[in-house]
mmCIF file of C-alpha atoms and ligand atoms in Angstrom:
data_model
loop_
_atom_site.group_PDB
_atom_site.id
_atom_site.type_symbol
_atom_site.label_atom_id
_atom_site.label_comp_id
_atom_site.label_asym_id
_atom_site.label_seq_id
_atom_site.Cartn_x
_atom_site.Cartn_y
_atom_site.Cartn_z
ATOM 1 C CA MET A 1 -45.567 1.353 48.929
ATOM 2 C CA ALA A 2 -42.954 0.242 51.316
ATOM 3 C CA SER A 3 -44.254 -1.349 54.429
ATOM 4 C CA ASP A 4 -42.947 -0.078 57.718
ATOM 5 C CA LEU A 5 -42.827 -2.863 60.279
ATOM 6 C CA ASN A 6 -42.995 -0.711 63.112
ATOM 7 C CA HIS A 7 -46.506 0.326 62.286
ATOM 8 C CA ASN A 8 -47.534 -2.887 60.723
ATOM 9 C CA GLN A 9 -49.690 -5.522 62.572
ATOM 10 C CA TYR A 10 -48.755 -8.299 60.541
ATOM 11 C CA ARG A 11 -45.531 -10.518 60.659
ATOM 12 C CA VAL A 12 -43.130 -11.511 58.242
ATOM 13 C CA ILE A 13 -40.548 -14.388 58.195
ATOM 14 C CA ALA A 14 -37.879 -14.103 55.566
ATOM 15 C CA ILE A 15 -36.149 -17.088 54.053
ATOM 16 C CA ASP A 16 -33.352 -16.559 51.866
ATOM 17 C CA GLY A 17 -31.046 -18.883 50.024
ATOM 18 C CA PRO A 18 -29.708 -20.200 46.707
ATOM 19 C CA ALA A 19 -31.525 -22.286 44.146
ATOM 20 C CA ALA A 20 -32.500 -25.979 45.278
ATOM 21 C CA SER A 21 -31.455 -25.326 48.785
ATOM 22 C CA GLY A 22 -34.778 -26.587 50.091
ATOM 23 C CA LYS A 23 -36.146 -23.170 50.962
ATOM 24 C CA SER A 24 -39.563 -23.468 48.883
ATOM 25 C CA SER A 25 -40.481 -26.690 50.435
ATOM 26 C CA VAL A 26 -39.671 -25.623 53.904
ATOM 27 C CA SER A 27 -41.300 -21.931 53.190
ATOM 28 C CA GLN A 28 -44.331 -24.031 52.099
ATOM 29 C CA MET A 29 -44.437 -26.481 55.219
ATOM 30 C CA LEU A 30 -43.701 -23.247 57.503
ATOM 31 C CA SER A 31 -46.523 -21.129 56.191
ATOM 32 C CA GLU A 32 -48.929 -24.239 56.615
ATOM 33 C CA TYR A 33 -47.907 -24.687 60.187
ATOM 34 C CA LEU A 34 -48.198 -21.094 60.910
ATOM 35 C CA GLY A 35 -51.237 -20.422 59.284
ATOM 36 C CA PHE A 36 -49.207 -17.441 57.165
ATOM 37 C CA LEU A 37 -49.461 -16.691 53.514
ATOM 38 C CA HIS A 38 -46.623 -18.436 51.637
ATOM 39 C CA VAL A 39 -45.073 -15.737 49.008
ATOM 40 C CA ASN A 40 -42.343 -16.987 46.607
ATOM 41 C CA SER A 41 -40.483 -13.825 45.345
ATOM 42 C CA GLY A 42 -38.647 -15.995 42.746
ATOM 43 C CA VAL A 43 -41.971 -16.453 40.955
ATOM 44 C CA MET A 44 -42.042 -12.627 40.136
ATOM 45 C CA TYR A 45 -38.676 -12.529 38.569
ATOM 46 C CA ARG A 46 -39.501 -16.141 36.787
ATOM 47 C CA ALA A 47 -42.724 -14.529 35.332
ATOM 48 C CA LEU A 48 -40.823 -11.516 34.056
ATOM 49 C CA ALA A 49 -38.234 -14.066 32.396
ATOM 50 C CA TRP A 50 -40.925 -15.965 31.008
ATOM 51 C CA SER A 51 -42.691 -12.825 29.204
ATOM 52 C CA VAL A 52 -39.206 -11.680 28.153
ATOM 53 C CA LEU A 53 -38.534 -15.008 26.376
ATOM 54 C CA ARG A 54 -42.350 -15.024 24.835
ATOM 55 C CA ALA A 55 -41.694 -11.447 23.589
ATOM 56 C CA GLY A 56 -38.444 -12.338 21.905
ATOM 57 C CA ILE A 57 -36.424 -9.890 24.042
ATOM 58 C CA HIS A 58 -32.867 -10.788 24.823
ATOM 59 C CA ALA A 59 -32.572 -11.313 28.333
ATOM 60 C CA ASN A 60 -29.352 -8.950 28.732
ATOM 61 C CA ASP A 61 -30.856 -6.313 27.135
ATOM 62 C CA ASP A 62 -31.736 -4.208 30.163
ATOM 63 C CA CYS A 63 -33.377 -1.137 28.438
ATOM 64 C CA ALA A 64 -35.741 -3.648 26.688
ATOM 65 C CA VAL A 65 -36.424 -5.683 29.735
ATOM 66 C CA VAL A 66 -37.270 -2.632 31.750
ATOM 67 C CA GLU A 67 -39.386 -1.223 28.770
ATOM 68 C CA HIS A 68 -41.128 -4.804 28.760
ATOM 69 C CA LEU A 69 -41.827 -4.773 32.363
ATOM 70 C CA ARG A 70 -43.443 -1.499 32.394
ATOM 71 C CA ALA A 71 -45.607 -2.540 29.541
ATOM 72 C CA ILE A 72 -47.073 -5.918 30.710
ATOM 73 C CA ASP A 73 -49.567 -6.230 33.565
ATOM 74 C CA LEU A 74 -47.874 -8.257 36.054
ATOM 75 C CA CYS A 75 -50.417 -8.822 38.859
ATOM 76 C CA CYS A 76 -49.706 -10.126 42.034
ATOM 77 C CA GLY A 77 -52.495 -11.158 44.460
ATOM 78 C CA ILE A 78 -54.028 -13.579 46.813
ATOM 79 C CA SER A 79 -56.931 -16.198 46.267
ATOM 80 C CA ASP A 80 -58.058 -18.912 48.801
ATOM 81 C CA ASN A 81 -55.238 -17.895 50.857
ATOM 82 C CA LYS A 82 -52.670 -18.509 48.272
ATOM 83 C CA ALA A 83 -50.512 -15.976 46.456
ATOM 84 C CA THR A 84 -51.240 -15.768 42.943
ATOM 85 C CA LEU A 85 -49.525 -14.170 39.733
ATOM 86 C CA THR A 86 -50.529 -13.521 36.275
ATOM 87 C CA VAL A 87 -49.076 -11.639 33.263
ATOM 88 C CA GLY A 88 -51.534 -9.995 31.059
ATOM 89 C CA GLY A 89 -54.340 -11.927 32.731
ATOM 90 C CA VAL A 90 -52.447 -15.424 31.830
ATOM 91 C CA ASP A 91 -51.417 -17.836 34.727
ATOM 92 C CA PRO A 92 -47.737 -18.977 33.391
ATOM 93 C CA GLY A 93 -47.941 -21.962 35.717
ATOM 94 C CA GLY A 94 -45.426 -24.714 35.545
ATOM 95 C CA GLU A 95 -43.953 -23.004 32.626
ATOM 96 C CA LEU A 96 -42.009 -20.815 35.305
ATOM 97 C CA LYS A 97 -39.958 -23.698 36.442
ATOM 98 C CA SER A 98 -38.774 -24.333 32.553
ATOM 99 C CA SER A 99 -35.151 -25.085 31.694
ATOM 100 C CA GLU A 100 -35.464 -21.969 29.330
ATOM 101 C CA VAL A 101 -36.582 -19.642 32.333
ATOM 102 C CA ASN A 102 -33.809 -20.999 34.534
ATOM 103 C CA SER A 103 -31.347 -19.961 31.853
ATOM 104 C CA VAL A 104 -32.477 -16.255 31.599
ATOM 105 C CA VAL A 105 -33.920 -15.398 35.153
ATOM 106 C CA SER A 106 -30.711 -14.287 36.696
ATOM 107 C CA ALA A 107 -30.146 -11.987 33.784
ATOM 108 C CA VAL A 108 -33.248 -10.255 34.144
ATOM 109 C CA SER A 109 -33.209 -10.124 37.968
ATOM 110 C CA ARG A 110 -29.943 -8.206 37.898
ATOM 111 C CA VAL A 111 -31.450 -4.837 36.660
ATOM 112 C CA ALA A 112 -32.077 -2.368 39.398
ATOM 113 C CA GLU A 113 -35.089 -0.939 37.963
ATOM 114 C CA VAL A 114 -36.824 -4.550 37.784
ATOM 115 C CA ARG A 115 -35.879 -5.010 41.348
ATOM 116 C CA ASP A 116 -37.507 -1.671 42.284
ATOM 117 C CA VAL A 117 -40.829 -2.453 40.762
ATOM 118 C CA LEU A 118 -40.962 -6.337 42.036
ATOM 119 C CA VAL A 119 -39.750 -5.272 45.498
ATOM 120 C CA ALA A 120 -42.542 -2.908 45.926
ATOM 121 C CA LYS A 121 -44.964 -5.678 44.813
ATOM 122 C CA GLN A 122 -43.360 -8.055 47.493
ATOM 123 C CA ARG A 123 -43.905 -5.277 50.257
ATOM 124 C CA GLU A 124 -47.477 -4.981 49.432
ATOM 125 C CA TYR A 125 -48.249 -8.537 50.644
ATOM 126 C CA LEU A 126 -47.326 -7.420 54.151
ATOM 127 C CA ASN A 127 -50.051 -4.596 54.196
ATOM 128 C CA VAL A 128 -52.690 -7.519 54.019
ATOM 129 C CA ALA A 129 -51.387 -10.928 55.615
ATOM 130 C CA ASP A 130 -48.712 -12.376 57.949
ATOM 131 C CA ILE A 131 -46.224 -13.861 55.622
ATOM 132 C CA VAL A 132 -43.416 -16.361 54.899
ATOM 133 C CA MET A 133 -41.503 -15.046 51.990
ATOM 134 C CA GLU A 134 -38.709 -16.582 50.182
ATOM 135 C CA GLY A 135 -35.965 -15.295 47.947
ATOM 136 C CA ARG A 136 -32.677 -13.933 47.782
ATOM 137 C CA ASP A 137 -32.649 -10.511 49.479
ATOM 138 C CA ILE A 138 -35.850 -10.836 51.815
ATOM 139 C CA GLY A 139 -33.912 -10.434 54.862
ATOM 140 C CA SER A 140 -31.250 -7.989 53.562
ATOM 141 C CA VAL A 141 -33.305 -5.670 51.385
ATOM 142 C CA VAL A 142 -37.212 -6.294 51.220
ATOM 143 C CA PHE A 143 -37.640 -6.487 54.789
ATOM 144 C CA PRO A 144 -34.499 -5.683 56.596
ATOM 145 C CA GLU A 145 -36.420 -4.728 59.858
ATOM 146 C CA THR A 146 -38.077 -8.264 60.496
ATOM 147 C CA PRO A 147 -36.482 -9.966 63.333
ATOM 148 C CA TYR A 148 -37.235 -13.441 61.815
ATOM 149 C CA LYS A 149 -34.683 -14.290 59.285
ATOM 150 C CA PHE A 150 -33.338 -17.502 57.889
ATOM 151 C CA TYR A 151 -30.543 -18.467 55.233
ATOM 152 C CA ILE A 152 -31.284 -21.778 53.847
ATOM 153 C CA ASP A 153 -27.968 -23.302 52.200
ATOM 154 C CA ALA A 154 -26.988 -26.678 51.058
ATOM 155 C CA SER A 155 -23.682 -28.049 49.239
ATOM 156 C CA ILE A 156 -23.699 -27.305 45.546
ATOM 157 C CA GLU A 157 -23.574 -31.205 45.038
ATOM 158 C CA VAL A 158 -26.611 -31.765 47.228
ATOM 159 C CA ARG A 159 -28.585 -29.198 45.237
ATOM 160 C CA ALA A 160 -27.495 -30.189 41.877
ATOM 161 C CA LYS A 161 -28.607 -33.907 42.866
ATOM 162 C CA ARG A 162 -32.006 -32.502 44.066
ATOM 163 C CA ARG A 163 -32.507 -30.595 40.706
ATOM 164 C CA MET A 164 -31.664 -33.634 38.584
ATOM 165 C CA LYS A 165 -34.226 -35.731 40.417
ATOM 166 C CA GLU A 166 -36.713 -33.122 39.229
ATOM 167 C CA GLY A 167 -35.499 -33.347 35.610
ATOM 168 C CA ILE A 168 -35.058 -29.972 35.079
ATOM 169 C CA VAL A 169 -32.096 -28.172 33.367
ATOM 170 C CA ASP A 170 -30.617 -25.469 35.776
ATOM 171 C CA ASP A 171 -27.054 -24.275 36.009
ATOM 172 C CA LEU A 172 -27.231 -23.634 39.718
ATOM 173 C CA ALA A 173 -23.327 -22.599 39.648
ATOM 174 C CA GLN A 174 -24.048 -20.078 36.900
ATOM 175 C CA ARG A 175 -27.061 -18.745 38.703
ATOM 176 C CA ASP A 176 -25.356 -18.597 42.268
ATOM 177 C CA ALA A 177 -22.665 -16.481 40.421
ATOM 178 C CA VAL A 178 -24.880 -14.151 38.802
ATOM 179 C CA ASP A 179 -27.493 -13.602 41.726
ATOM 180 C CA SER A 180 -24.447 -13.358 44.172
ATOM 181 C CA SER A 181 -22.335 -10.785 42.213
ATOM 182 C CA ARG A 182 -24.948 -8.382 40.699
ATOM 183 C CA GLU A 183 -24.668 -4.672 41.947
ATOM 184 C CA THR A 184 -28.005 -4.399 43.245
ATOM 185 C CA SER A 185 -29.184 -6.499 46.268
ATOM 186 C CA PRO A 186 -27.156 -9.475 45.650
ATOM 187 C CA MET A 187 -27.778 -12.818 47.383
ATOM 188 C CA VAL A 188 -26.132 -12.386 50.802
ATOM 189 C CA VAL A 189 -26.598 -13.816 54.302
ATOM 190 C CA ALA A 190 -28.197 -10.799 56.246
ATOM 191 C CA ASP A 191 -26.312 -10.034 59.275
ATOM 192 C CA ASP A 192 -28.710 -11.216 61.723
ATOM 193 C CA ALA A 193 -30.169 -14.313 59.873
ATOM 194 C CA ALA A 194 -29.897 -17.709 61.351
ATOM 195 C CA VAL A 195 -27.855 -20.051 58.672
ATOM 196 C CA ILE A 196 -29.313 -23.445 58.150
ATOM 197 C CA ASP A 197 -26.984 -26.091 56.103
ATOM 198 C CA THR A 198 -29.562 -28.556 54.947
ATOM 199 C CA SER A 199 -27.269 -30.685 53.182
ATOM 200 C CA GLU A 200 -27.521 -33.664 55.570
ATOM 201 C CA MET A 201 -31.188 -32.763 56.929
ATOM 202 C CA THR A 202 -34.665 -33.923 56.091
ATOM 203 C CA LEU A 203 -37.478 -31.428 55.338
ATOM 204 C CA ASP A 204 -38.854 -32.199 58.599
ATOM 205 C CA GLU A 205 -35.811 -31.438 60.656
ATOM 206 C CA VAL A 206 -35.053 -28.163 58.881
ATOM 207 C CA LEU A 207 -38.925 -27.141 59.589
ATOM 208 C CA ALA A 208 -38.307 -28.096 63.419
ATOM 209 C CA GLU A 209 -35.135 -26.055 63.582
ATOM 210 C CA ILE A 210 -36.784 -23.040 62.160
ATOM 211 C CA ILE A 211 -39.834 -23.448 64.724
ATOM 212 C CA ASP A 212 -37.524 -23.834 67.429
ATOM 213 C CA ARG A 213 -35.461 -20.686 66.466
ATOM 214 C CA LEU A 214 -38.961 -18.813 66.141
ATOM 215 C CA ARG A 215 -40.134 -19.806 69.469
ATOM 216 C CA VAL A 216 -36.828 -18.710 71.041
ATOM 217 C CA SER A 217 -37.200 -15.297 69.262
ATOM 218 C CA GLY A 218 -40.633 -15.086 70.584
ATOM 219 C CA LEU A 219 -43.006 -15.303 67.533
ATOM 220 C CA ASP A 220 -46.143 -14.859 68.978
ATOM 221 C CA ALA A 221 -48.129 -17.103 66.534
ATOM 222 C CA LEU A 222 -46.313 -20.129 68.123
ATOM 223 C CA GLU A 223 -47.491 -19.205 71.781
HETATM 224 O O1 LIG B 1 -35.743 -18.836 43.966
HETATM 225 P P1 LIG B 1 -35.897 -19.153 42.509
HETATM 226 O O2 LIG B 1 -34.781 -20.016 42.074
HETATM 227 O O3 LIG B 1 -37.270 -19.456 41.872
HETATM 228 O O4 LIG B 1 -35.286 -17.742 41.955
HETATM 229 C C1 LIG B 1 -35.361 -17.305 40.531
HETATM 230 C C2 LIG B 1 -34.357 -16.273 39.995
HETATM 231 O O5 LIG B 1 -34.936 -15.063 40.825
HETATM 232 C C3 LIG B 1 -32.961 -16.372 41.079
HETATM 233 O O6 LIG B 1 -32.033 -17.078 40.459
HETATM 234 C C4 LIG B 1 -32.567 -14.876 41.246
HETATM 235 C C5 LIG B 1 -34.071 -14.230 41.182
HETATM 236 N N1 LIG B 1 -34.604 -13.667 42.476
HETATM 237 C C6 LIG B 1 -33.951 -12.535 42.974
HETATM 238 O O7 LIG B 1 -33.203 -12.086 42.428
HETATM 239 N N2 LIG B 1 -34.197 -12.260 44.110
HETATM 240 C C7 LIG B 1 -35.217 -12.834 44.894
HETATM 241 N N3 LIG B 1 -35.760 -12.174 46.042
HETATM 242 C C8 LIG B 1 -35.775 -14.151 44.511
HETATM 243 C C9 LIG B 1 -35.252 -14.431 43.314
#
């Protein structure tokens, strides 16, 4: 069920940006600072990619991917003030960050029917909590009405270095290309989003800038 912000008591802060831009770390820090729930929408696309791989389905076979999504129980919830996700009752945990998942997640995320299902799950969170949600299309498509939108960016060199430090294979340029060129809700900077280039910034500096801007925007959680 879609959330209508005009009739919703809860607030959402949208944090979009490419892979390894620092948006996950800063979203986590911001949610802790505000006491909001942190929801990483990328985890939902990763969970589908993980399940598709386990089922031996080709990630570019759109029909098979959609059929698979309809067949599995991809369950998103909240436990101990943390967003949770299970697939058929199993928590995929750290496997969602694997090189294998990185290599197919953009392919399954291209599919319009996949996005319809997962966007609906993302919107449901706003019916129950104030949230900081990160992703690619949160400010542009999932919650276009929110006045609190950020696009966190960094140069491809800086992002690649950050990934290398984590020891994970991730073809960022390839993911950027697929994520920003797909037909349905591509990664874009929402018209009214504040863009922050984190290439030369520490996480604390990024957090401070976001908080400053939220204060200027009148977010009452900061009063
Ligand atoms: O944020 P991330 O790198 O964990 O996201 C993994 C992939 O999921 C990303 O390459 C594209 C897809 N994604 C998306 O299409 N829309 C979102 N809102 C979040 C992620």
